[in-house]
CSV table of C-alpha atoms in Angstrom, one decimal:
chain,number,residue,atom,x,y,z
A,1080,MET,CA,-20.3,175.9,7.9
A,1081,ARG,CA,-17.7,173.4,9.0
A,1082,ASN,CA,-15.8,170.5,7.4
A,1083,LEU,CA,-16.5,166.8,7.7
A,1084,THR,CA,-13.6,164.6,6.6
A,1085,ILE,CA,-14.3,160.9,6.0
A,1086,LYS,CA,-11.5,158.4,5.4
A,1087,ARG,CA,-12.5,155.1,3.9
A,1088,LEU,CA,-10.0,152.6,5.2
A,1089,SER,CA,-8.9,150.0,2.7
A,1090,ALA,CA,-10.5,146.6,3.0
A,1091,TRP,CA,-10.6,143.5,0.8
A,1092,ILE,CA,-14.4,143.3,0.9
A,1093,GLY,CA,-16.0,145.8,-1.4
A,1094,LYS,CA,-12.7,147.0,-2.7
A,1095,LEU,CA,-14.0,147.8,-6.2
A,1096,GLY,CA,-17.2,149.5,-5.2
A,1097,LYS,CA,-17.8,153.1,-4.3
A,1098,ILE,CA,-19.6,154.2,-1.2
A,1099,LYS,CA,-22.1,157.1,-1.5
A,1100,ILE,CA,-22.1,159.6,1.3
A,1101,TYR,CA,-25.4,161.4,2.0
A,1102,ILE,CA,-26.4,164.1,4.4
A,1103,GLU,CA,-29.9,164.5,6.0
A,1104,ASP,CA,-31.4,167.4,4.2
A,1105,PRO,CA,-35.2,167.8,4.3
A,1106,ALA,CA,-35.0,171.1,2.2
A,1107,ASN,CA,-33.3,169.5,-0.8
A,1108,PRO,CA,-34.2,165.8,-0.8
A,1109,GLN,CA,-32.8,163.5,-3.4
A,1110,LEU,CA,-33.3,160.1,-1.7
A,1111,LYS,CA,-35.0,158.6,1.4
A,1112,ILE,CA,-32.8,156.5,3.6
A,1113,ASN,CA,-34.4,155.1,6.8
A,1114,ASN,CA,-37.3,157.5,6.3
A,1115,PHE,CA,-34.9,160.5,6.3
A,1116,SER,CA,-34.8,162.9,3.3
A,1117,CYS,CA,-31.2,163.1,2.1
A,1118,ARG,CA,-29.0,164.6,-0.5
A,1119,LEU,CA,-25.7,163.3,-2.0
A,1120,LEU,CA,-22.5,164.7,-0.7
A,1121,GLY,CA,-20.1,162.6,-2.7
A,1122,THR,CA,-18.6,159.2,-3.2
A,1123,LEU,CA,-15.6,157.4,-1.7
A,1124,LYS,CA,-13.4,154.8,-3.3
A,1125,ASP,CA,-11.4,152.2,-1.3
A,1126,GLY,CA,-8.7,154.0,0.7
A,1127,GLU,CA,-9.9,157.5,-0.3
A,1128,GLU,CA,-10.3,160.5,2.0
A,1129,LYS,CA,-12.6,163.4,1.2
A,1130,THR,CA,-13.7,166.5,3.0
A,1131,PHE,CA,-17.3,167.8,2.7
A,1132,GLU,CA,-18.9,171.0,4.0
A,1133,ILE,CA,-21.7,170.5,6.5
A,1134,PRO,CA,-23.9,172.9,8.5
A,1135,THR,CA,-23.2,173.8,12.1
A,1136,GLU,CA,-26.6,172.3,13.1
A,1137,PRO,CA,-27.0,168.7,14.1
A,1138,VAL,CA,-27.1,166.3,11.1
A,1139,ARG,CA,-27.0,162.7,10.1
A,1140,ILE,CA,-24.4,161.4,7.7
A,1141,PHE,CA,-25.3,158.2,5.8
A,1142,ALA,CA,-23.1,155.8,3.9
A,1143,ILE,CA,-24.7,153.4,1.4
A,1144,ALA,CA,-23.4,151.2,-1.4
A,1145,GLY,CA,-26.2,152.1,-3.8
A,1146,LYS,CA,-29.8,153.3,-4.1
A,1147,MET,CA,-31.3,149.8,-4.7
A,1148,THR,CA,-29.6,148.3,-1.7
A,1149,ARG,CA,-29.9,151.1,0.8
A,1150,GLY,CA,-32.3,149.1,3.0
A,1151,LEU,CA,-29.9,146.2,3.2
A,1152,SER,CA,-26.6,148.1,3.5
A,1153,ASN,CA,-26.5,151.4,5.2
A,1154,ASP,CA,-24.9,153.0,8.2
A,1155,TYR,CA,-25.1,156.5,9.7
A,1156,ILE,CA,-23.6,158.7,12.3
A,1157,HIS,CA,-25.2,161.6,14.1
A,1158,ILE,CA,-23.1,164.7,14.3
A,1159,GLY,CA,-24.1,167.2,17.0
A,1160,PRO,CA,-24.2,171.0,16.7
A,1161,GLY,CA,-20.9,172.9,16.7
A,1162,GLU,CA,-18.3,174.9,14.8
A,1163,GLU,CA,-15.4,172.5,15.0
A,1164,ASP,CA,-14.4,170.3,12.0
A,1165,TYR,CA,-15.3,166.6,12.3
A,1166,PHE,CA,-13.1,163.6,11.2
A,1167,VAL,CA,-14.4,160.0,10.9
A,1168,THR,CA,-13.2,156.8,9.5
A,1169,GLY,CA,-14.9,153.6,8.3
A,1170,ARG,CA,-14.6,150.6,6.1
A,1171,VAL,CA,-16.7,148.0,4.3
A,1172,ARG,CA,-17.2,145.0,6.5
A,1173,PHE,CA,-18.7,141.5,6.0
A,1174,LEU,CA,-21.7,141.2,8.2
A,1175,ARG,CA,-22.9,138.1,10.0
A,1176,ASN,CA,-25.9,137.8,7.6
A,1177,GLY,CA,-23.7,137.4,4.5
A,1178,VAL,CA,-24.1,141.0,3.3
A,1179,SER,CA,-21.3,143.6,3.2
A,1180,ALA,CA,-21.8,147.2,4.3
A,1181,PHE,CA,-19.8,150.3,5.1
A,1182,TYR,CA,-19.6,150.9,8.8
A,1183,PHE,CA,-18.4,154.1,10.5
A,1184,ASP,CA,-15.7,153.5,13.2
A,1185,GLY,CA,-15.9,154.5,16.8
A,1186,ASP,CA,-19.0,155.1,19.0
A,1187,VAL,CA,-21.8,155.8,16.6
A,1188,GLY,CA,-24.5,156.0,19.3
A,1189,SER,CA,-27.4,153.8,20.3
A,1190,GLU,CA,-29.7,155.0,17.4
A,1191,SER,CA,-27.1,153.9,14.8
A,1192,ARG,CA,-26.4,150.6,16.6
A,1193,ALA,CA,-30.2,149.9,16.5
A,1194,ASN,CA,-30.2,150.7,12.8
A,1195,ARG,CA,-27.3,148.2,12.3
A,1196,ASP,CA,-29.3,145.5,14.0
A,1197,LYS,CA,-32.3,146.2,11.7
A,1198,VAL,CA,-30.0,146.0,8.7
A,1199,VAL,CA,-28.7,142.6,9.8
A,1200,LYS,CA,-32.2,141.3,10.3
A,1201,ARG,CA,-33.3,142.6,6.9
A,1202,GLY,CA,-30.3,140.8,5.4
A,1203,TRP,CA,-31.2,137.6,7.0
A,1204,ILE,CA,-34.8,137.9,5.7
A,1205,PHE,CA,-33.5,138.7,2.2
A,1206,ASN,CA,-31.2,135.7,2.3
A,1207,VAL,CA,-33.9,133.3,3.6
A,1208,CYS,CA,-36.4,134.5,1.0
A,1209,GLY,CA,-33.9,134.0,-1.7
A,1210,PHE,CA,-33.1,130.5,-0.5
A,1211,VAL,CA,-36.8,129.5,-0.3
A,1212,ILE,CA,-37.5,130.9,-3.8
A,1213,GLY,CA,-34.4,129.1,-5.2
A,1214,PHE,CA,-35.4,125.9,-3.5
A,1215,VAL,CA,-39.0,126.1,-4.9
A,1216,LEU,CA,-37.8,126.8,-8.4
A,1217,ALA,CA,-35.2,124.0,-8.2
A,1218,PHE,CA,-37.8,121.6,-6.8
A,1219,GLY,CA,-40.3,122.5,-9.5
A,1220,LEU,CA,-37.8,122.0,-12.3
A,1221,ALA,CA,-36.5,118.8,-10.9
A,1222,PHE,CA,-39.9,117.2,-10.6
A,1223,GLY,CA,-41.4,118.5,-13.8
A,1224,LEU,CA,-43.8,121.0,-12.3
A,1225,GLY,CA,-42.9,123.4,-15.1
A,1226,ASN,CA,-43.7,120.8,-17.8
A,1227,THR,CA,-46.9,121.2,-19.8
A,1228,GLY,CA,-47.9,117.6,-20.0
A,1229,LYS,CA,-48.2,115.2,-23.0
A,1230,THR,CA,-50.0,115.5,-26.2
A,1231,PHE,CA,-52.6,112.9,-27.4
A,1232,SER,CA,-53.7,112.7,-31.1
A,1233,GLU,CA,-56.7,110.9,-32.6
A,1234,ASP,CA,-58.4,111.4,-36.0
A,1235,GLY,CA,-56.6,114.8,-36.7
A,1236,LEU,CA,-57.4,116.1,-33.2
A,1237,SER,CA,-54.6,116.9,-30.7
A,1238,ILE,CA,-55.0,117.7,-27.1
A,1239,ASN,CA,-52.4,118.5,-24.4
A,1240,LEU,CA,-53.1,117.0,-21.0
A,1241,PRO,CA,-51.2,116.7,-17.8
A,1242,TYR,CA,-48.8,113.7,-17.4
A,1243,ASN,CA,-51.2,111.8,-15.1
A,1244,PHE,CA,-53.7,111.2,-18.0
A,1245,TYR,CA,-53.6,108.0,-19.9
A,1246,GLU,CA,-55.5,106.6,-22.9
A,1247,GLN,CA,-58.4,104.3,-22.3
A,1248,ASN,CA,-60.4,102.3,-24.8
A,1249,GLN,CA,-64.1,103.1,-25.0
A,1250,PRO,CA,-65.9,101.6,-28.1
A,1251,ILE,CA,-68.6,104.2,-28.7
A,1252,TYR,CA,-66.2,107.2,-28.4
A,1253,THR,CA,-63.4,108.4,-30.8
A,1254,ALA,CA,-61.0,108.8,-27.9
A,1255,CYS,CA,-61.1,108.5,-24.1
A,1256,TYR,CA,-58.5,109.9,-21.7
A,1257,ALA,CA,-58.6,109.3,-18.0
A,1258,SER,CA,-56.8,110.2,-14.8
A,1259,ASP,CA,-57.5,109.4,-11.1
A,1260,ASP,CA,-59.7,112.5,-10.9
A,1261,ALA,CA,-61.1,113.2,-14.4
A,1262,LEU,CA,-62.4,111.5,-17.6
A,1263,LEU,CA,-62.3,113.1,-21.1
A,1264,LEU,CA,-64.5,111.6,-23.8
A,1265,LEU,CA,-64.3,112.6,-27.4
């Protein structure tokens, strides 16, 4: 066994949240991150430094904000085999897609940089989908698409029809309601 020391540098972004540190561990999985089985090592508060025991074999160390957001906010480093202790720093950063994430400092390797690009793309997709859903809901509320229509009553009978219906006079029927596409005779 060897020691891994992680220092979370203080940052204004994400100051109140804790970062969860996971290690790749297929034998004792608690959570899947980027299709790797992982178990929790511990948590880091803003400005905190902690030391964890890790095996001498090569491992991946993951940092996430929470289980629900691990696909939108994760970073990892690959630590090669060896006996020597390992020290790394990192901080929460505001990404170019509007999401904040913990990033390890230094050269994290090409695999981890590719993961960072994926995380940024997922964040953009998440933001665009949220914008579209919000726009559609706002448009629907603004133009009455959520309304149920208007109620017509005649001789103790009530019926609720869409707003494009209007009352029409037909002498042989009790009531007549029409729209551009339909006619309802009672």
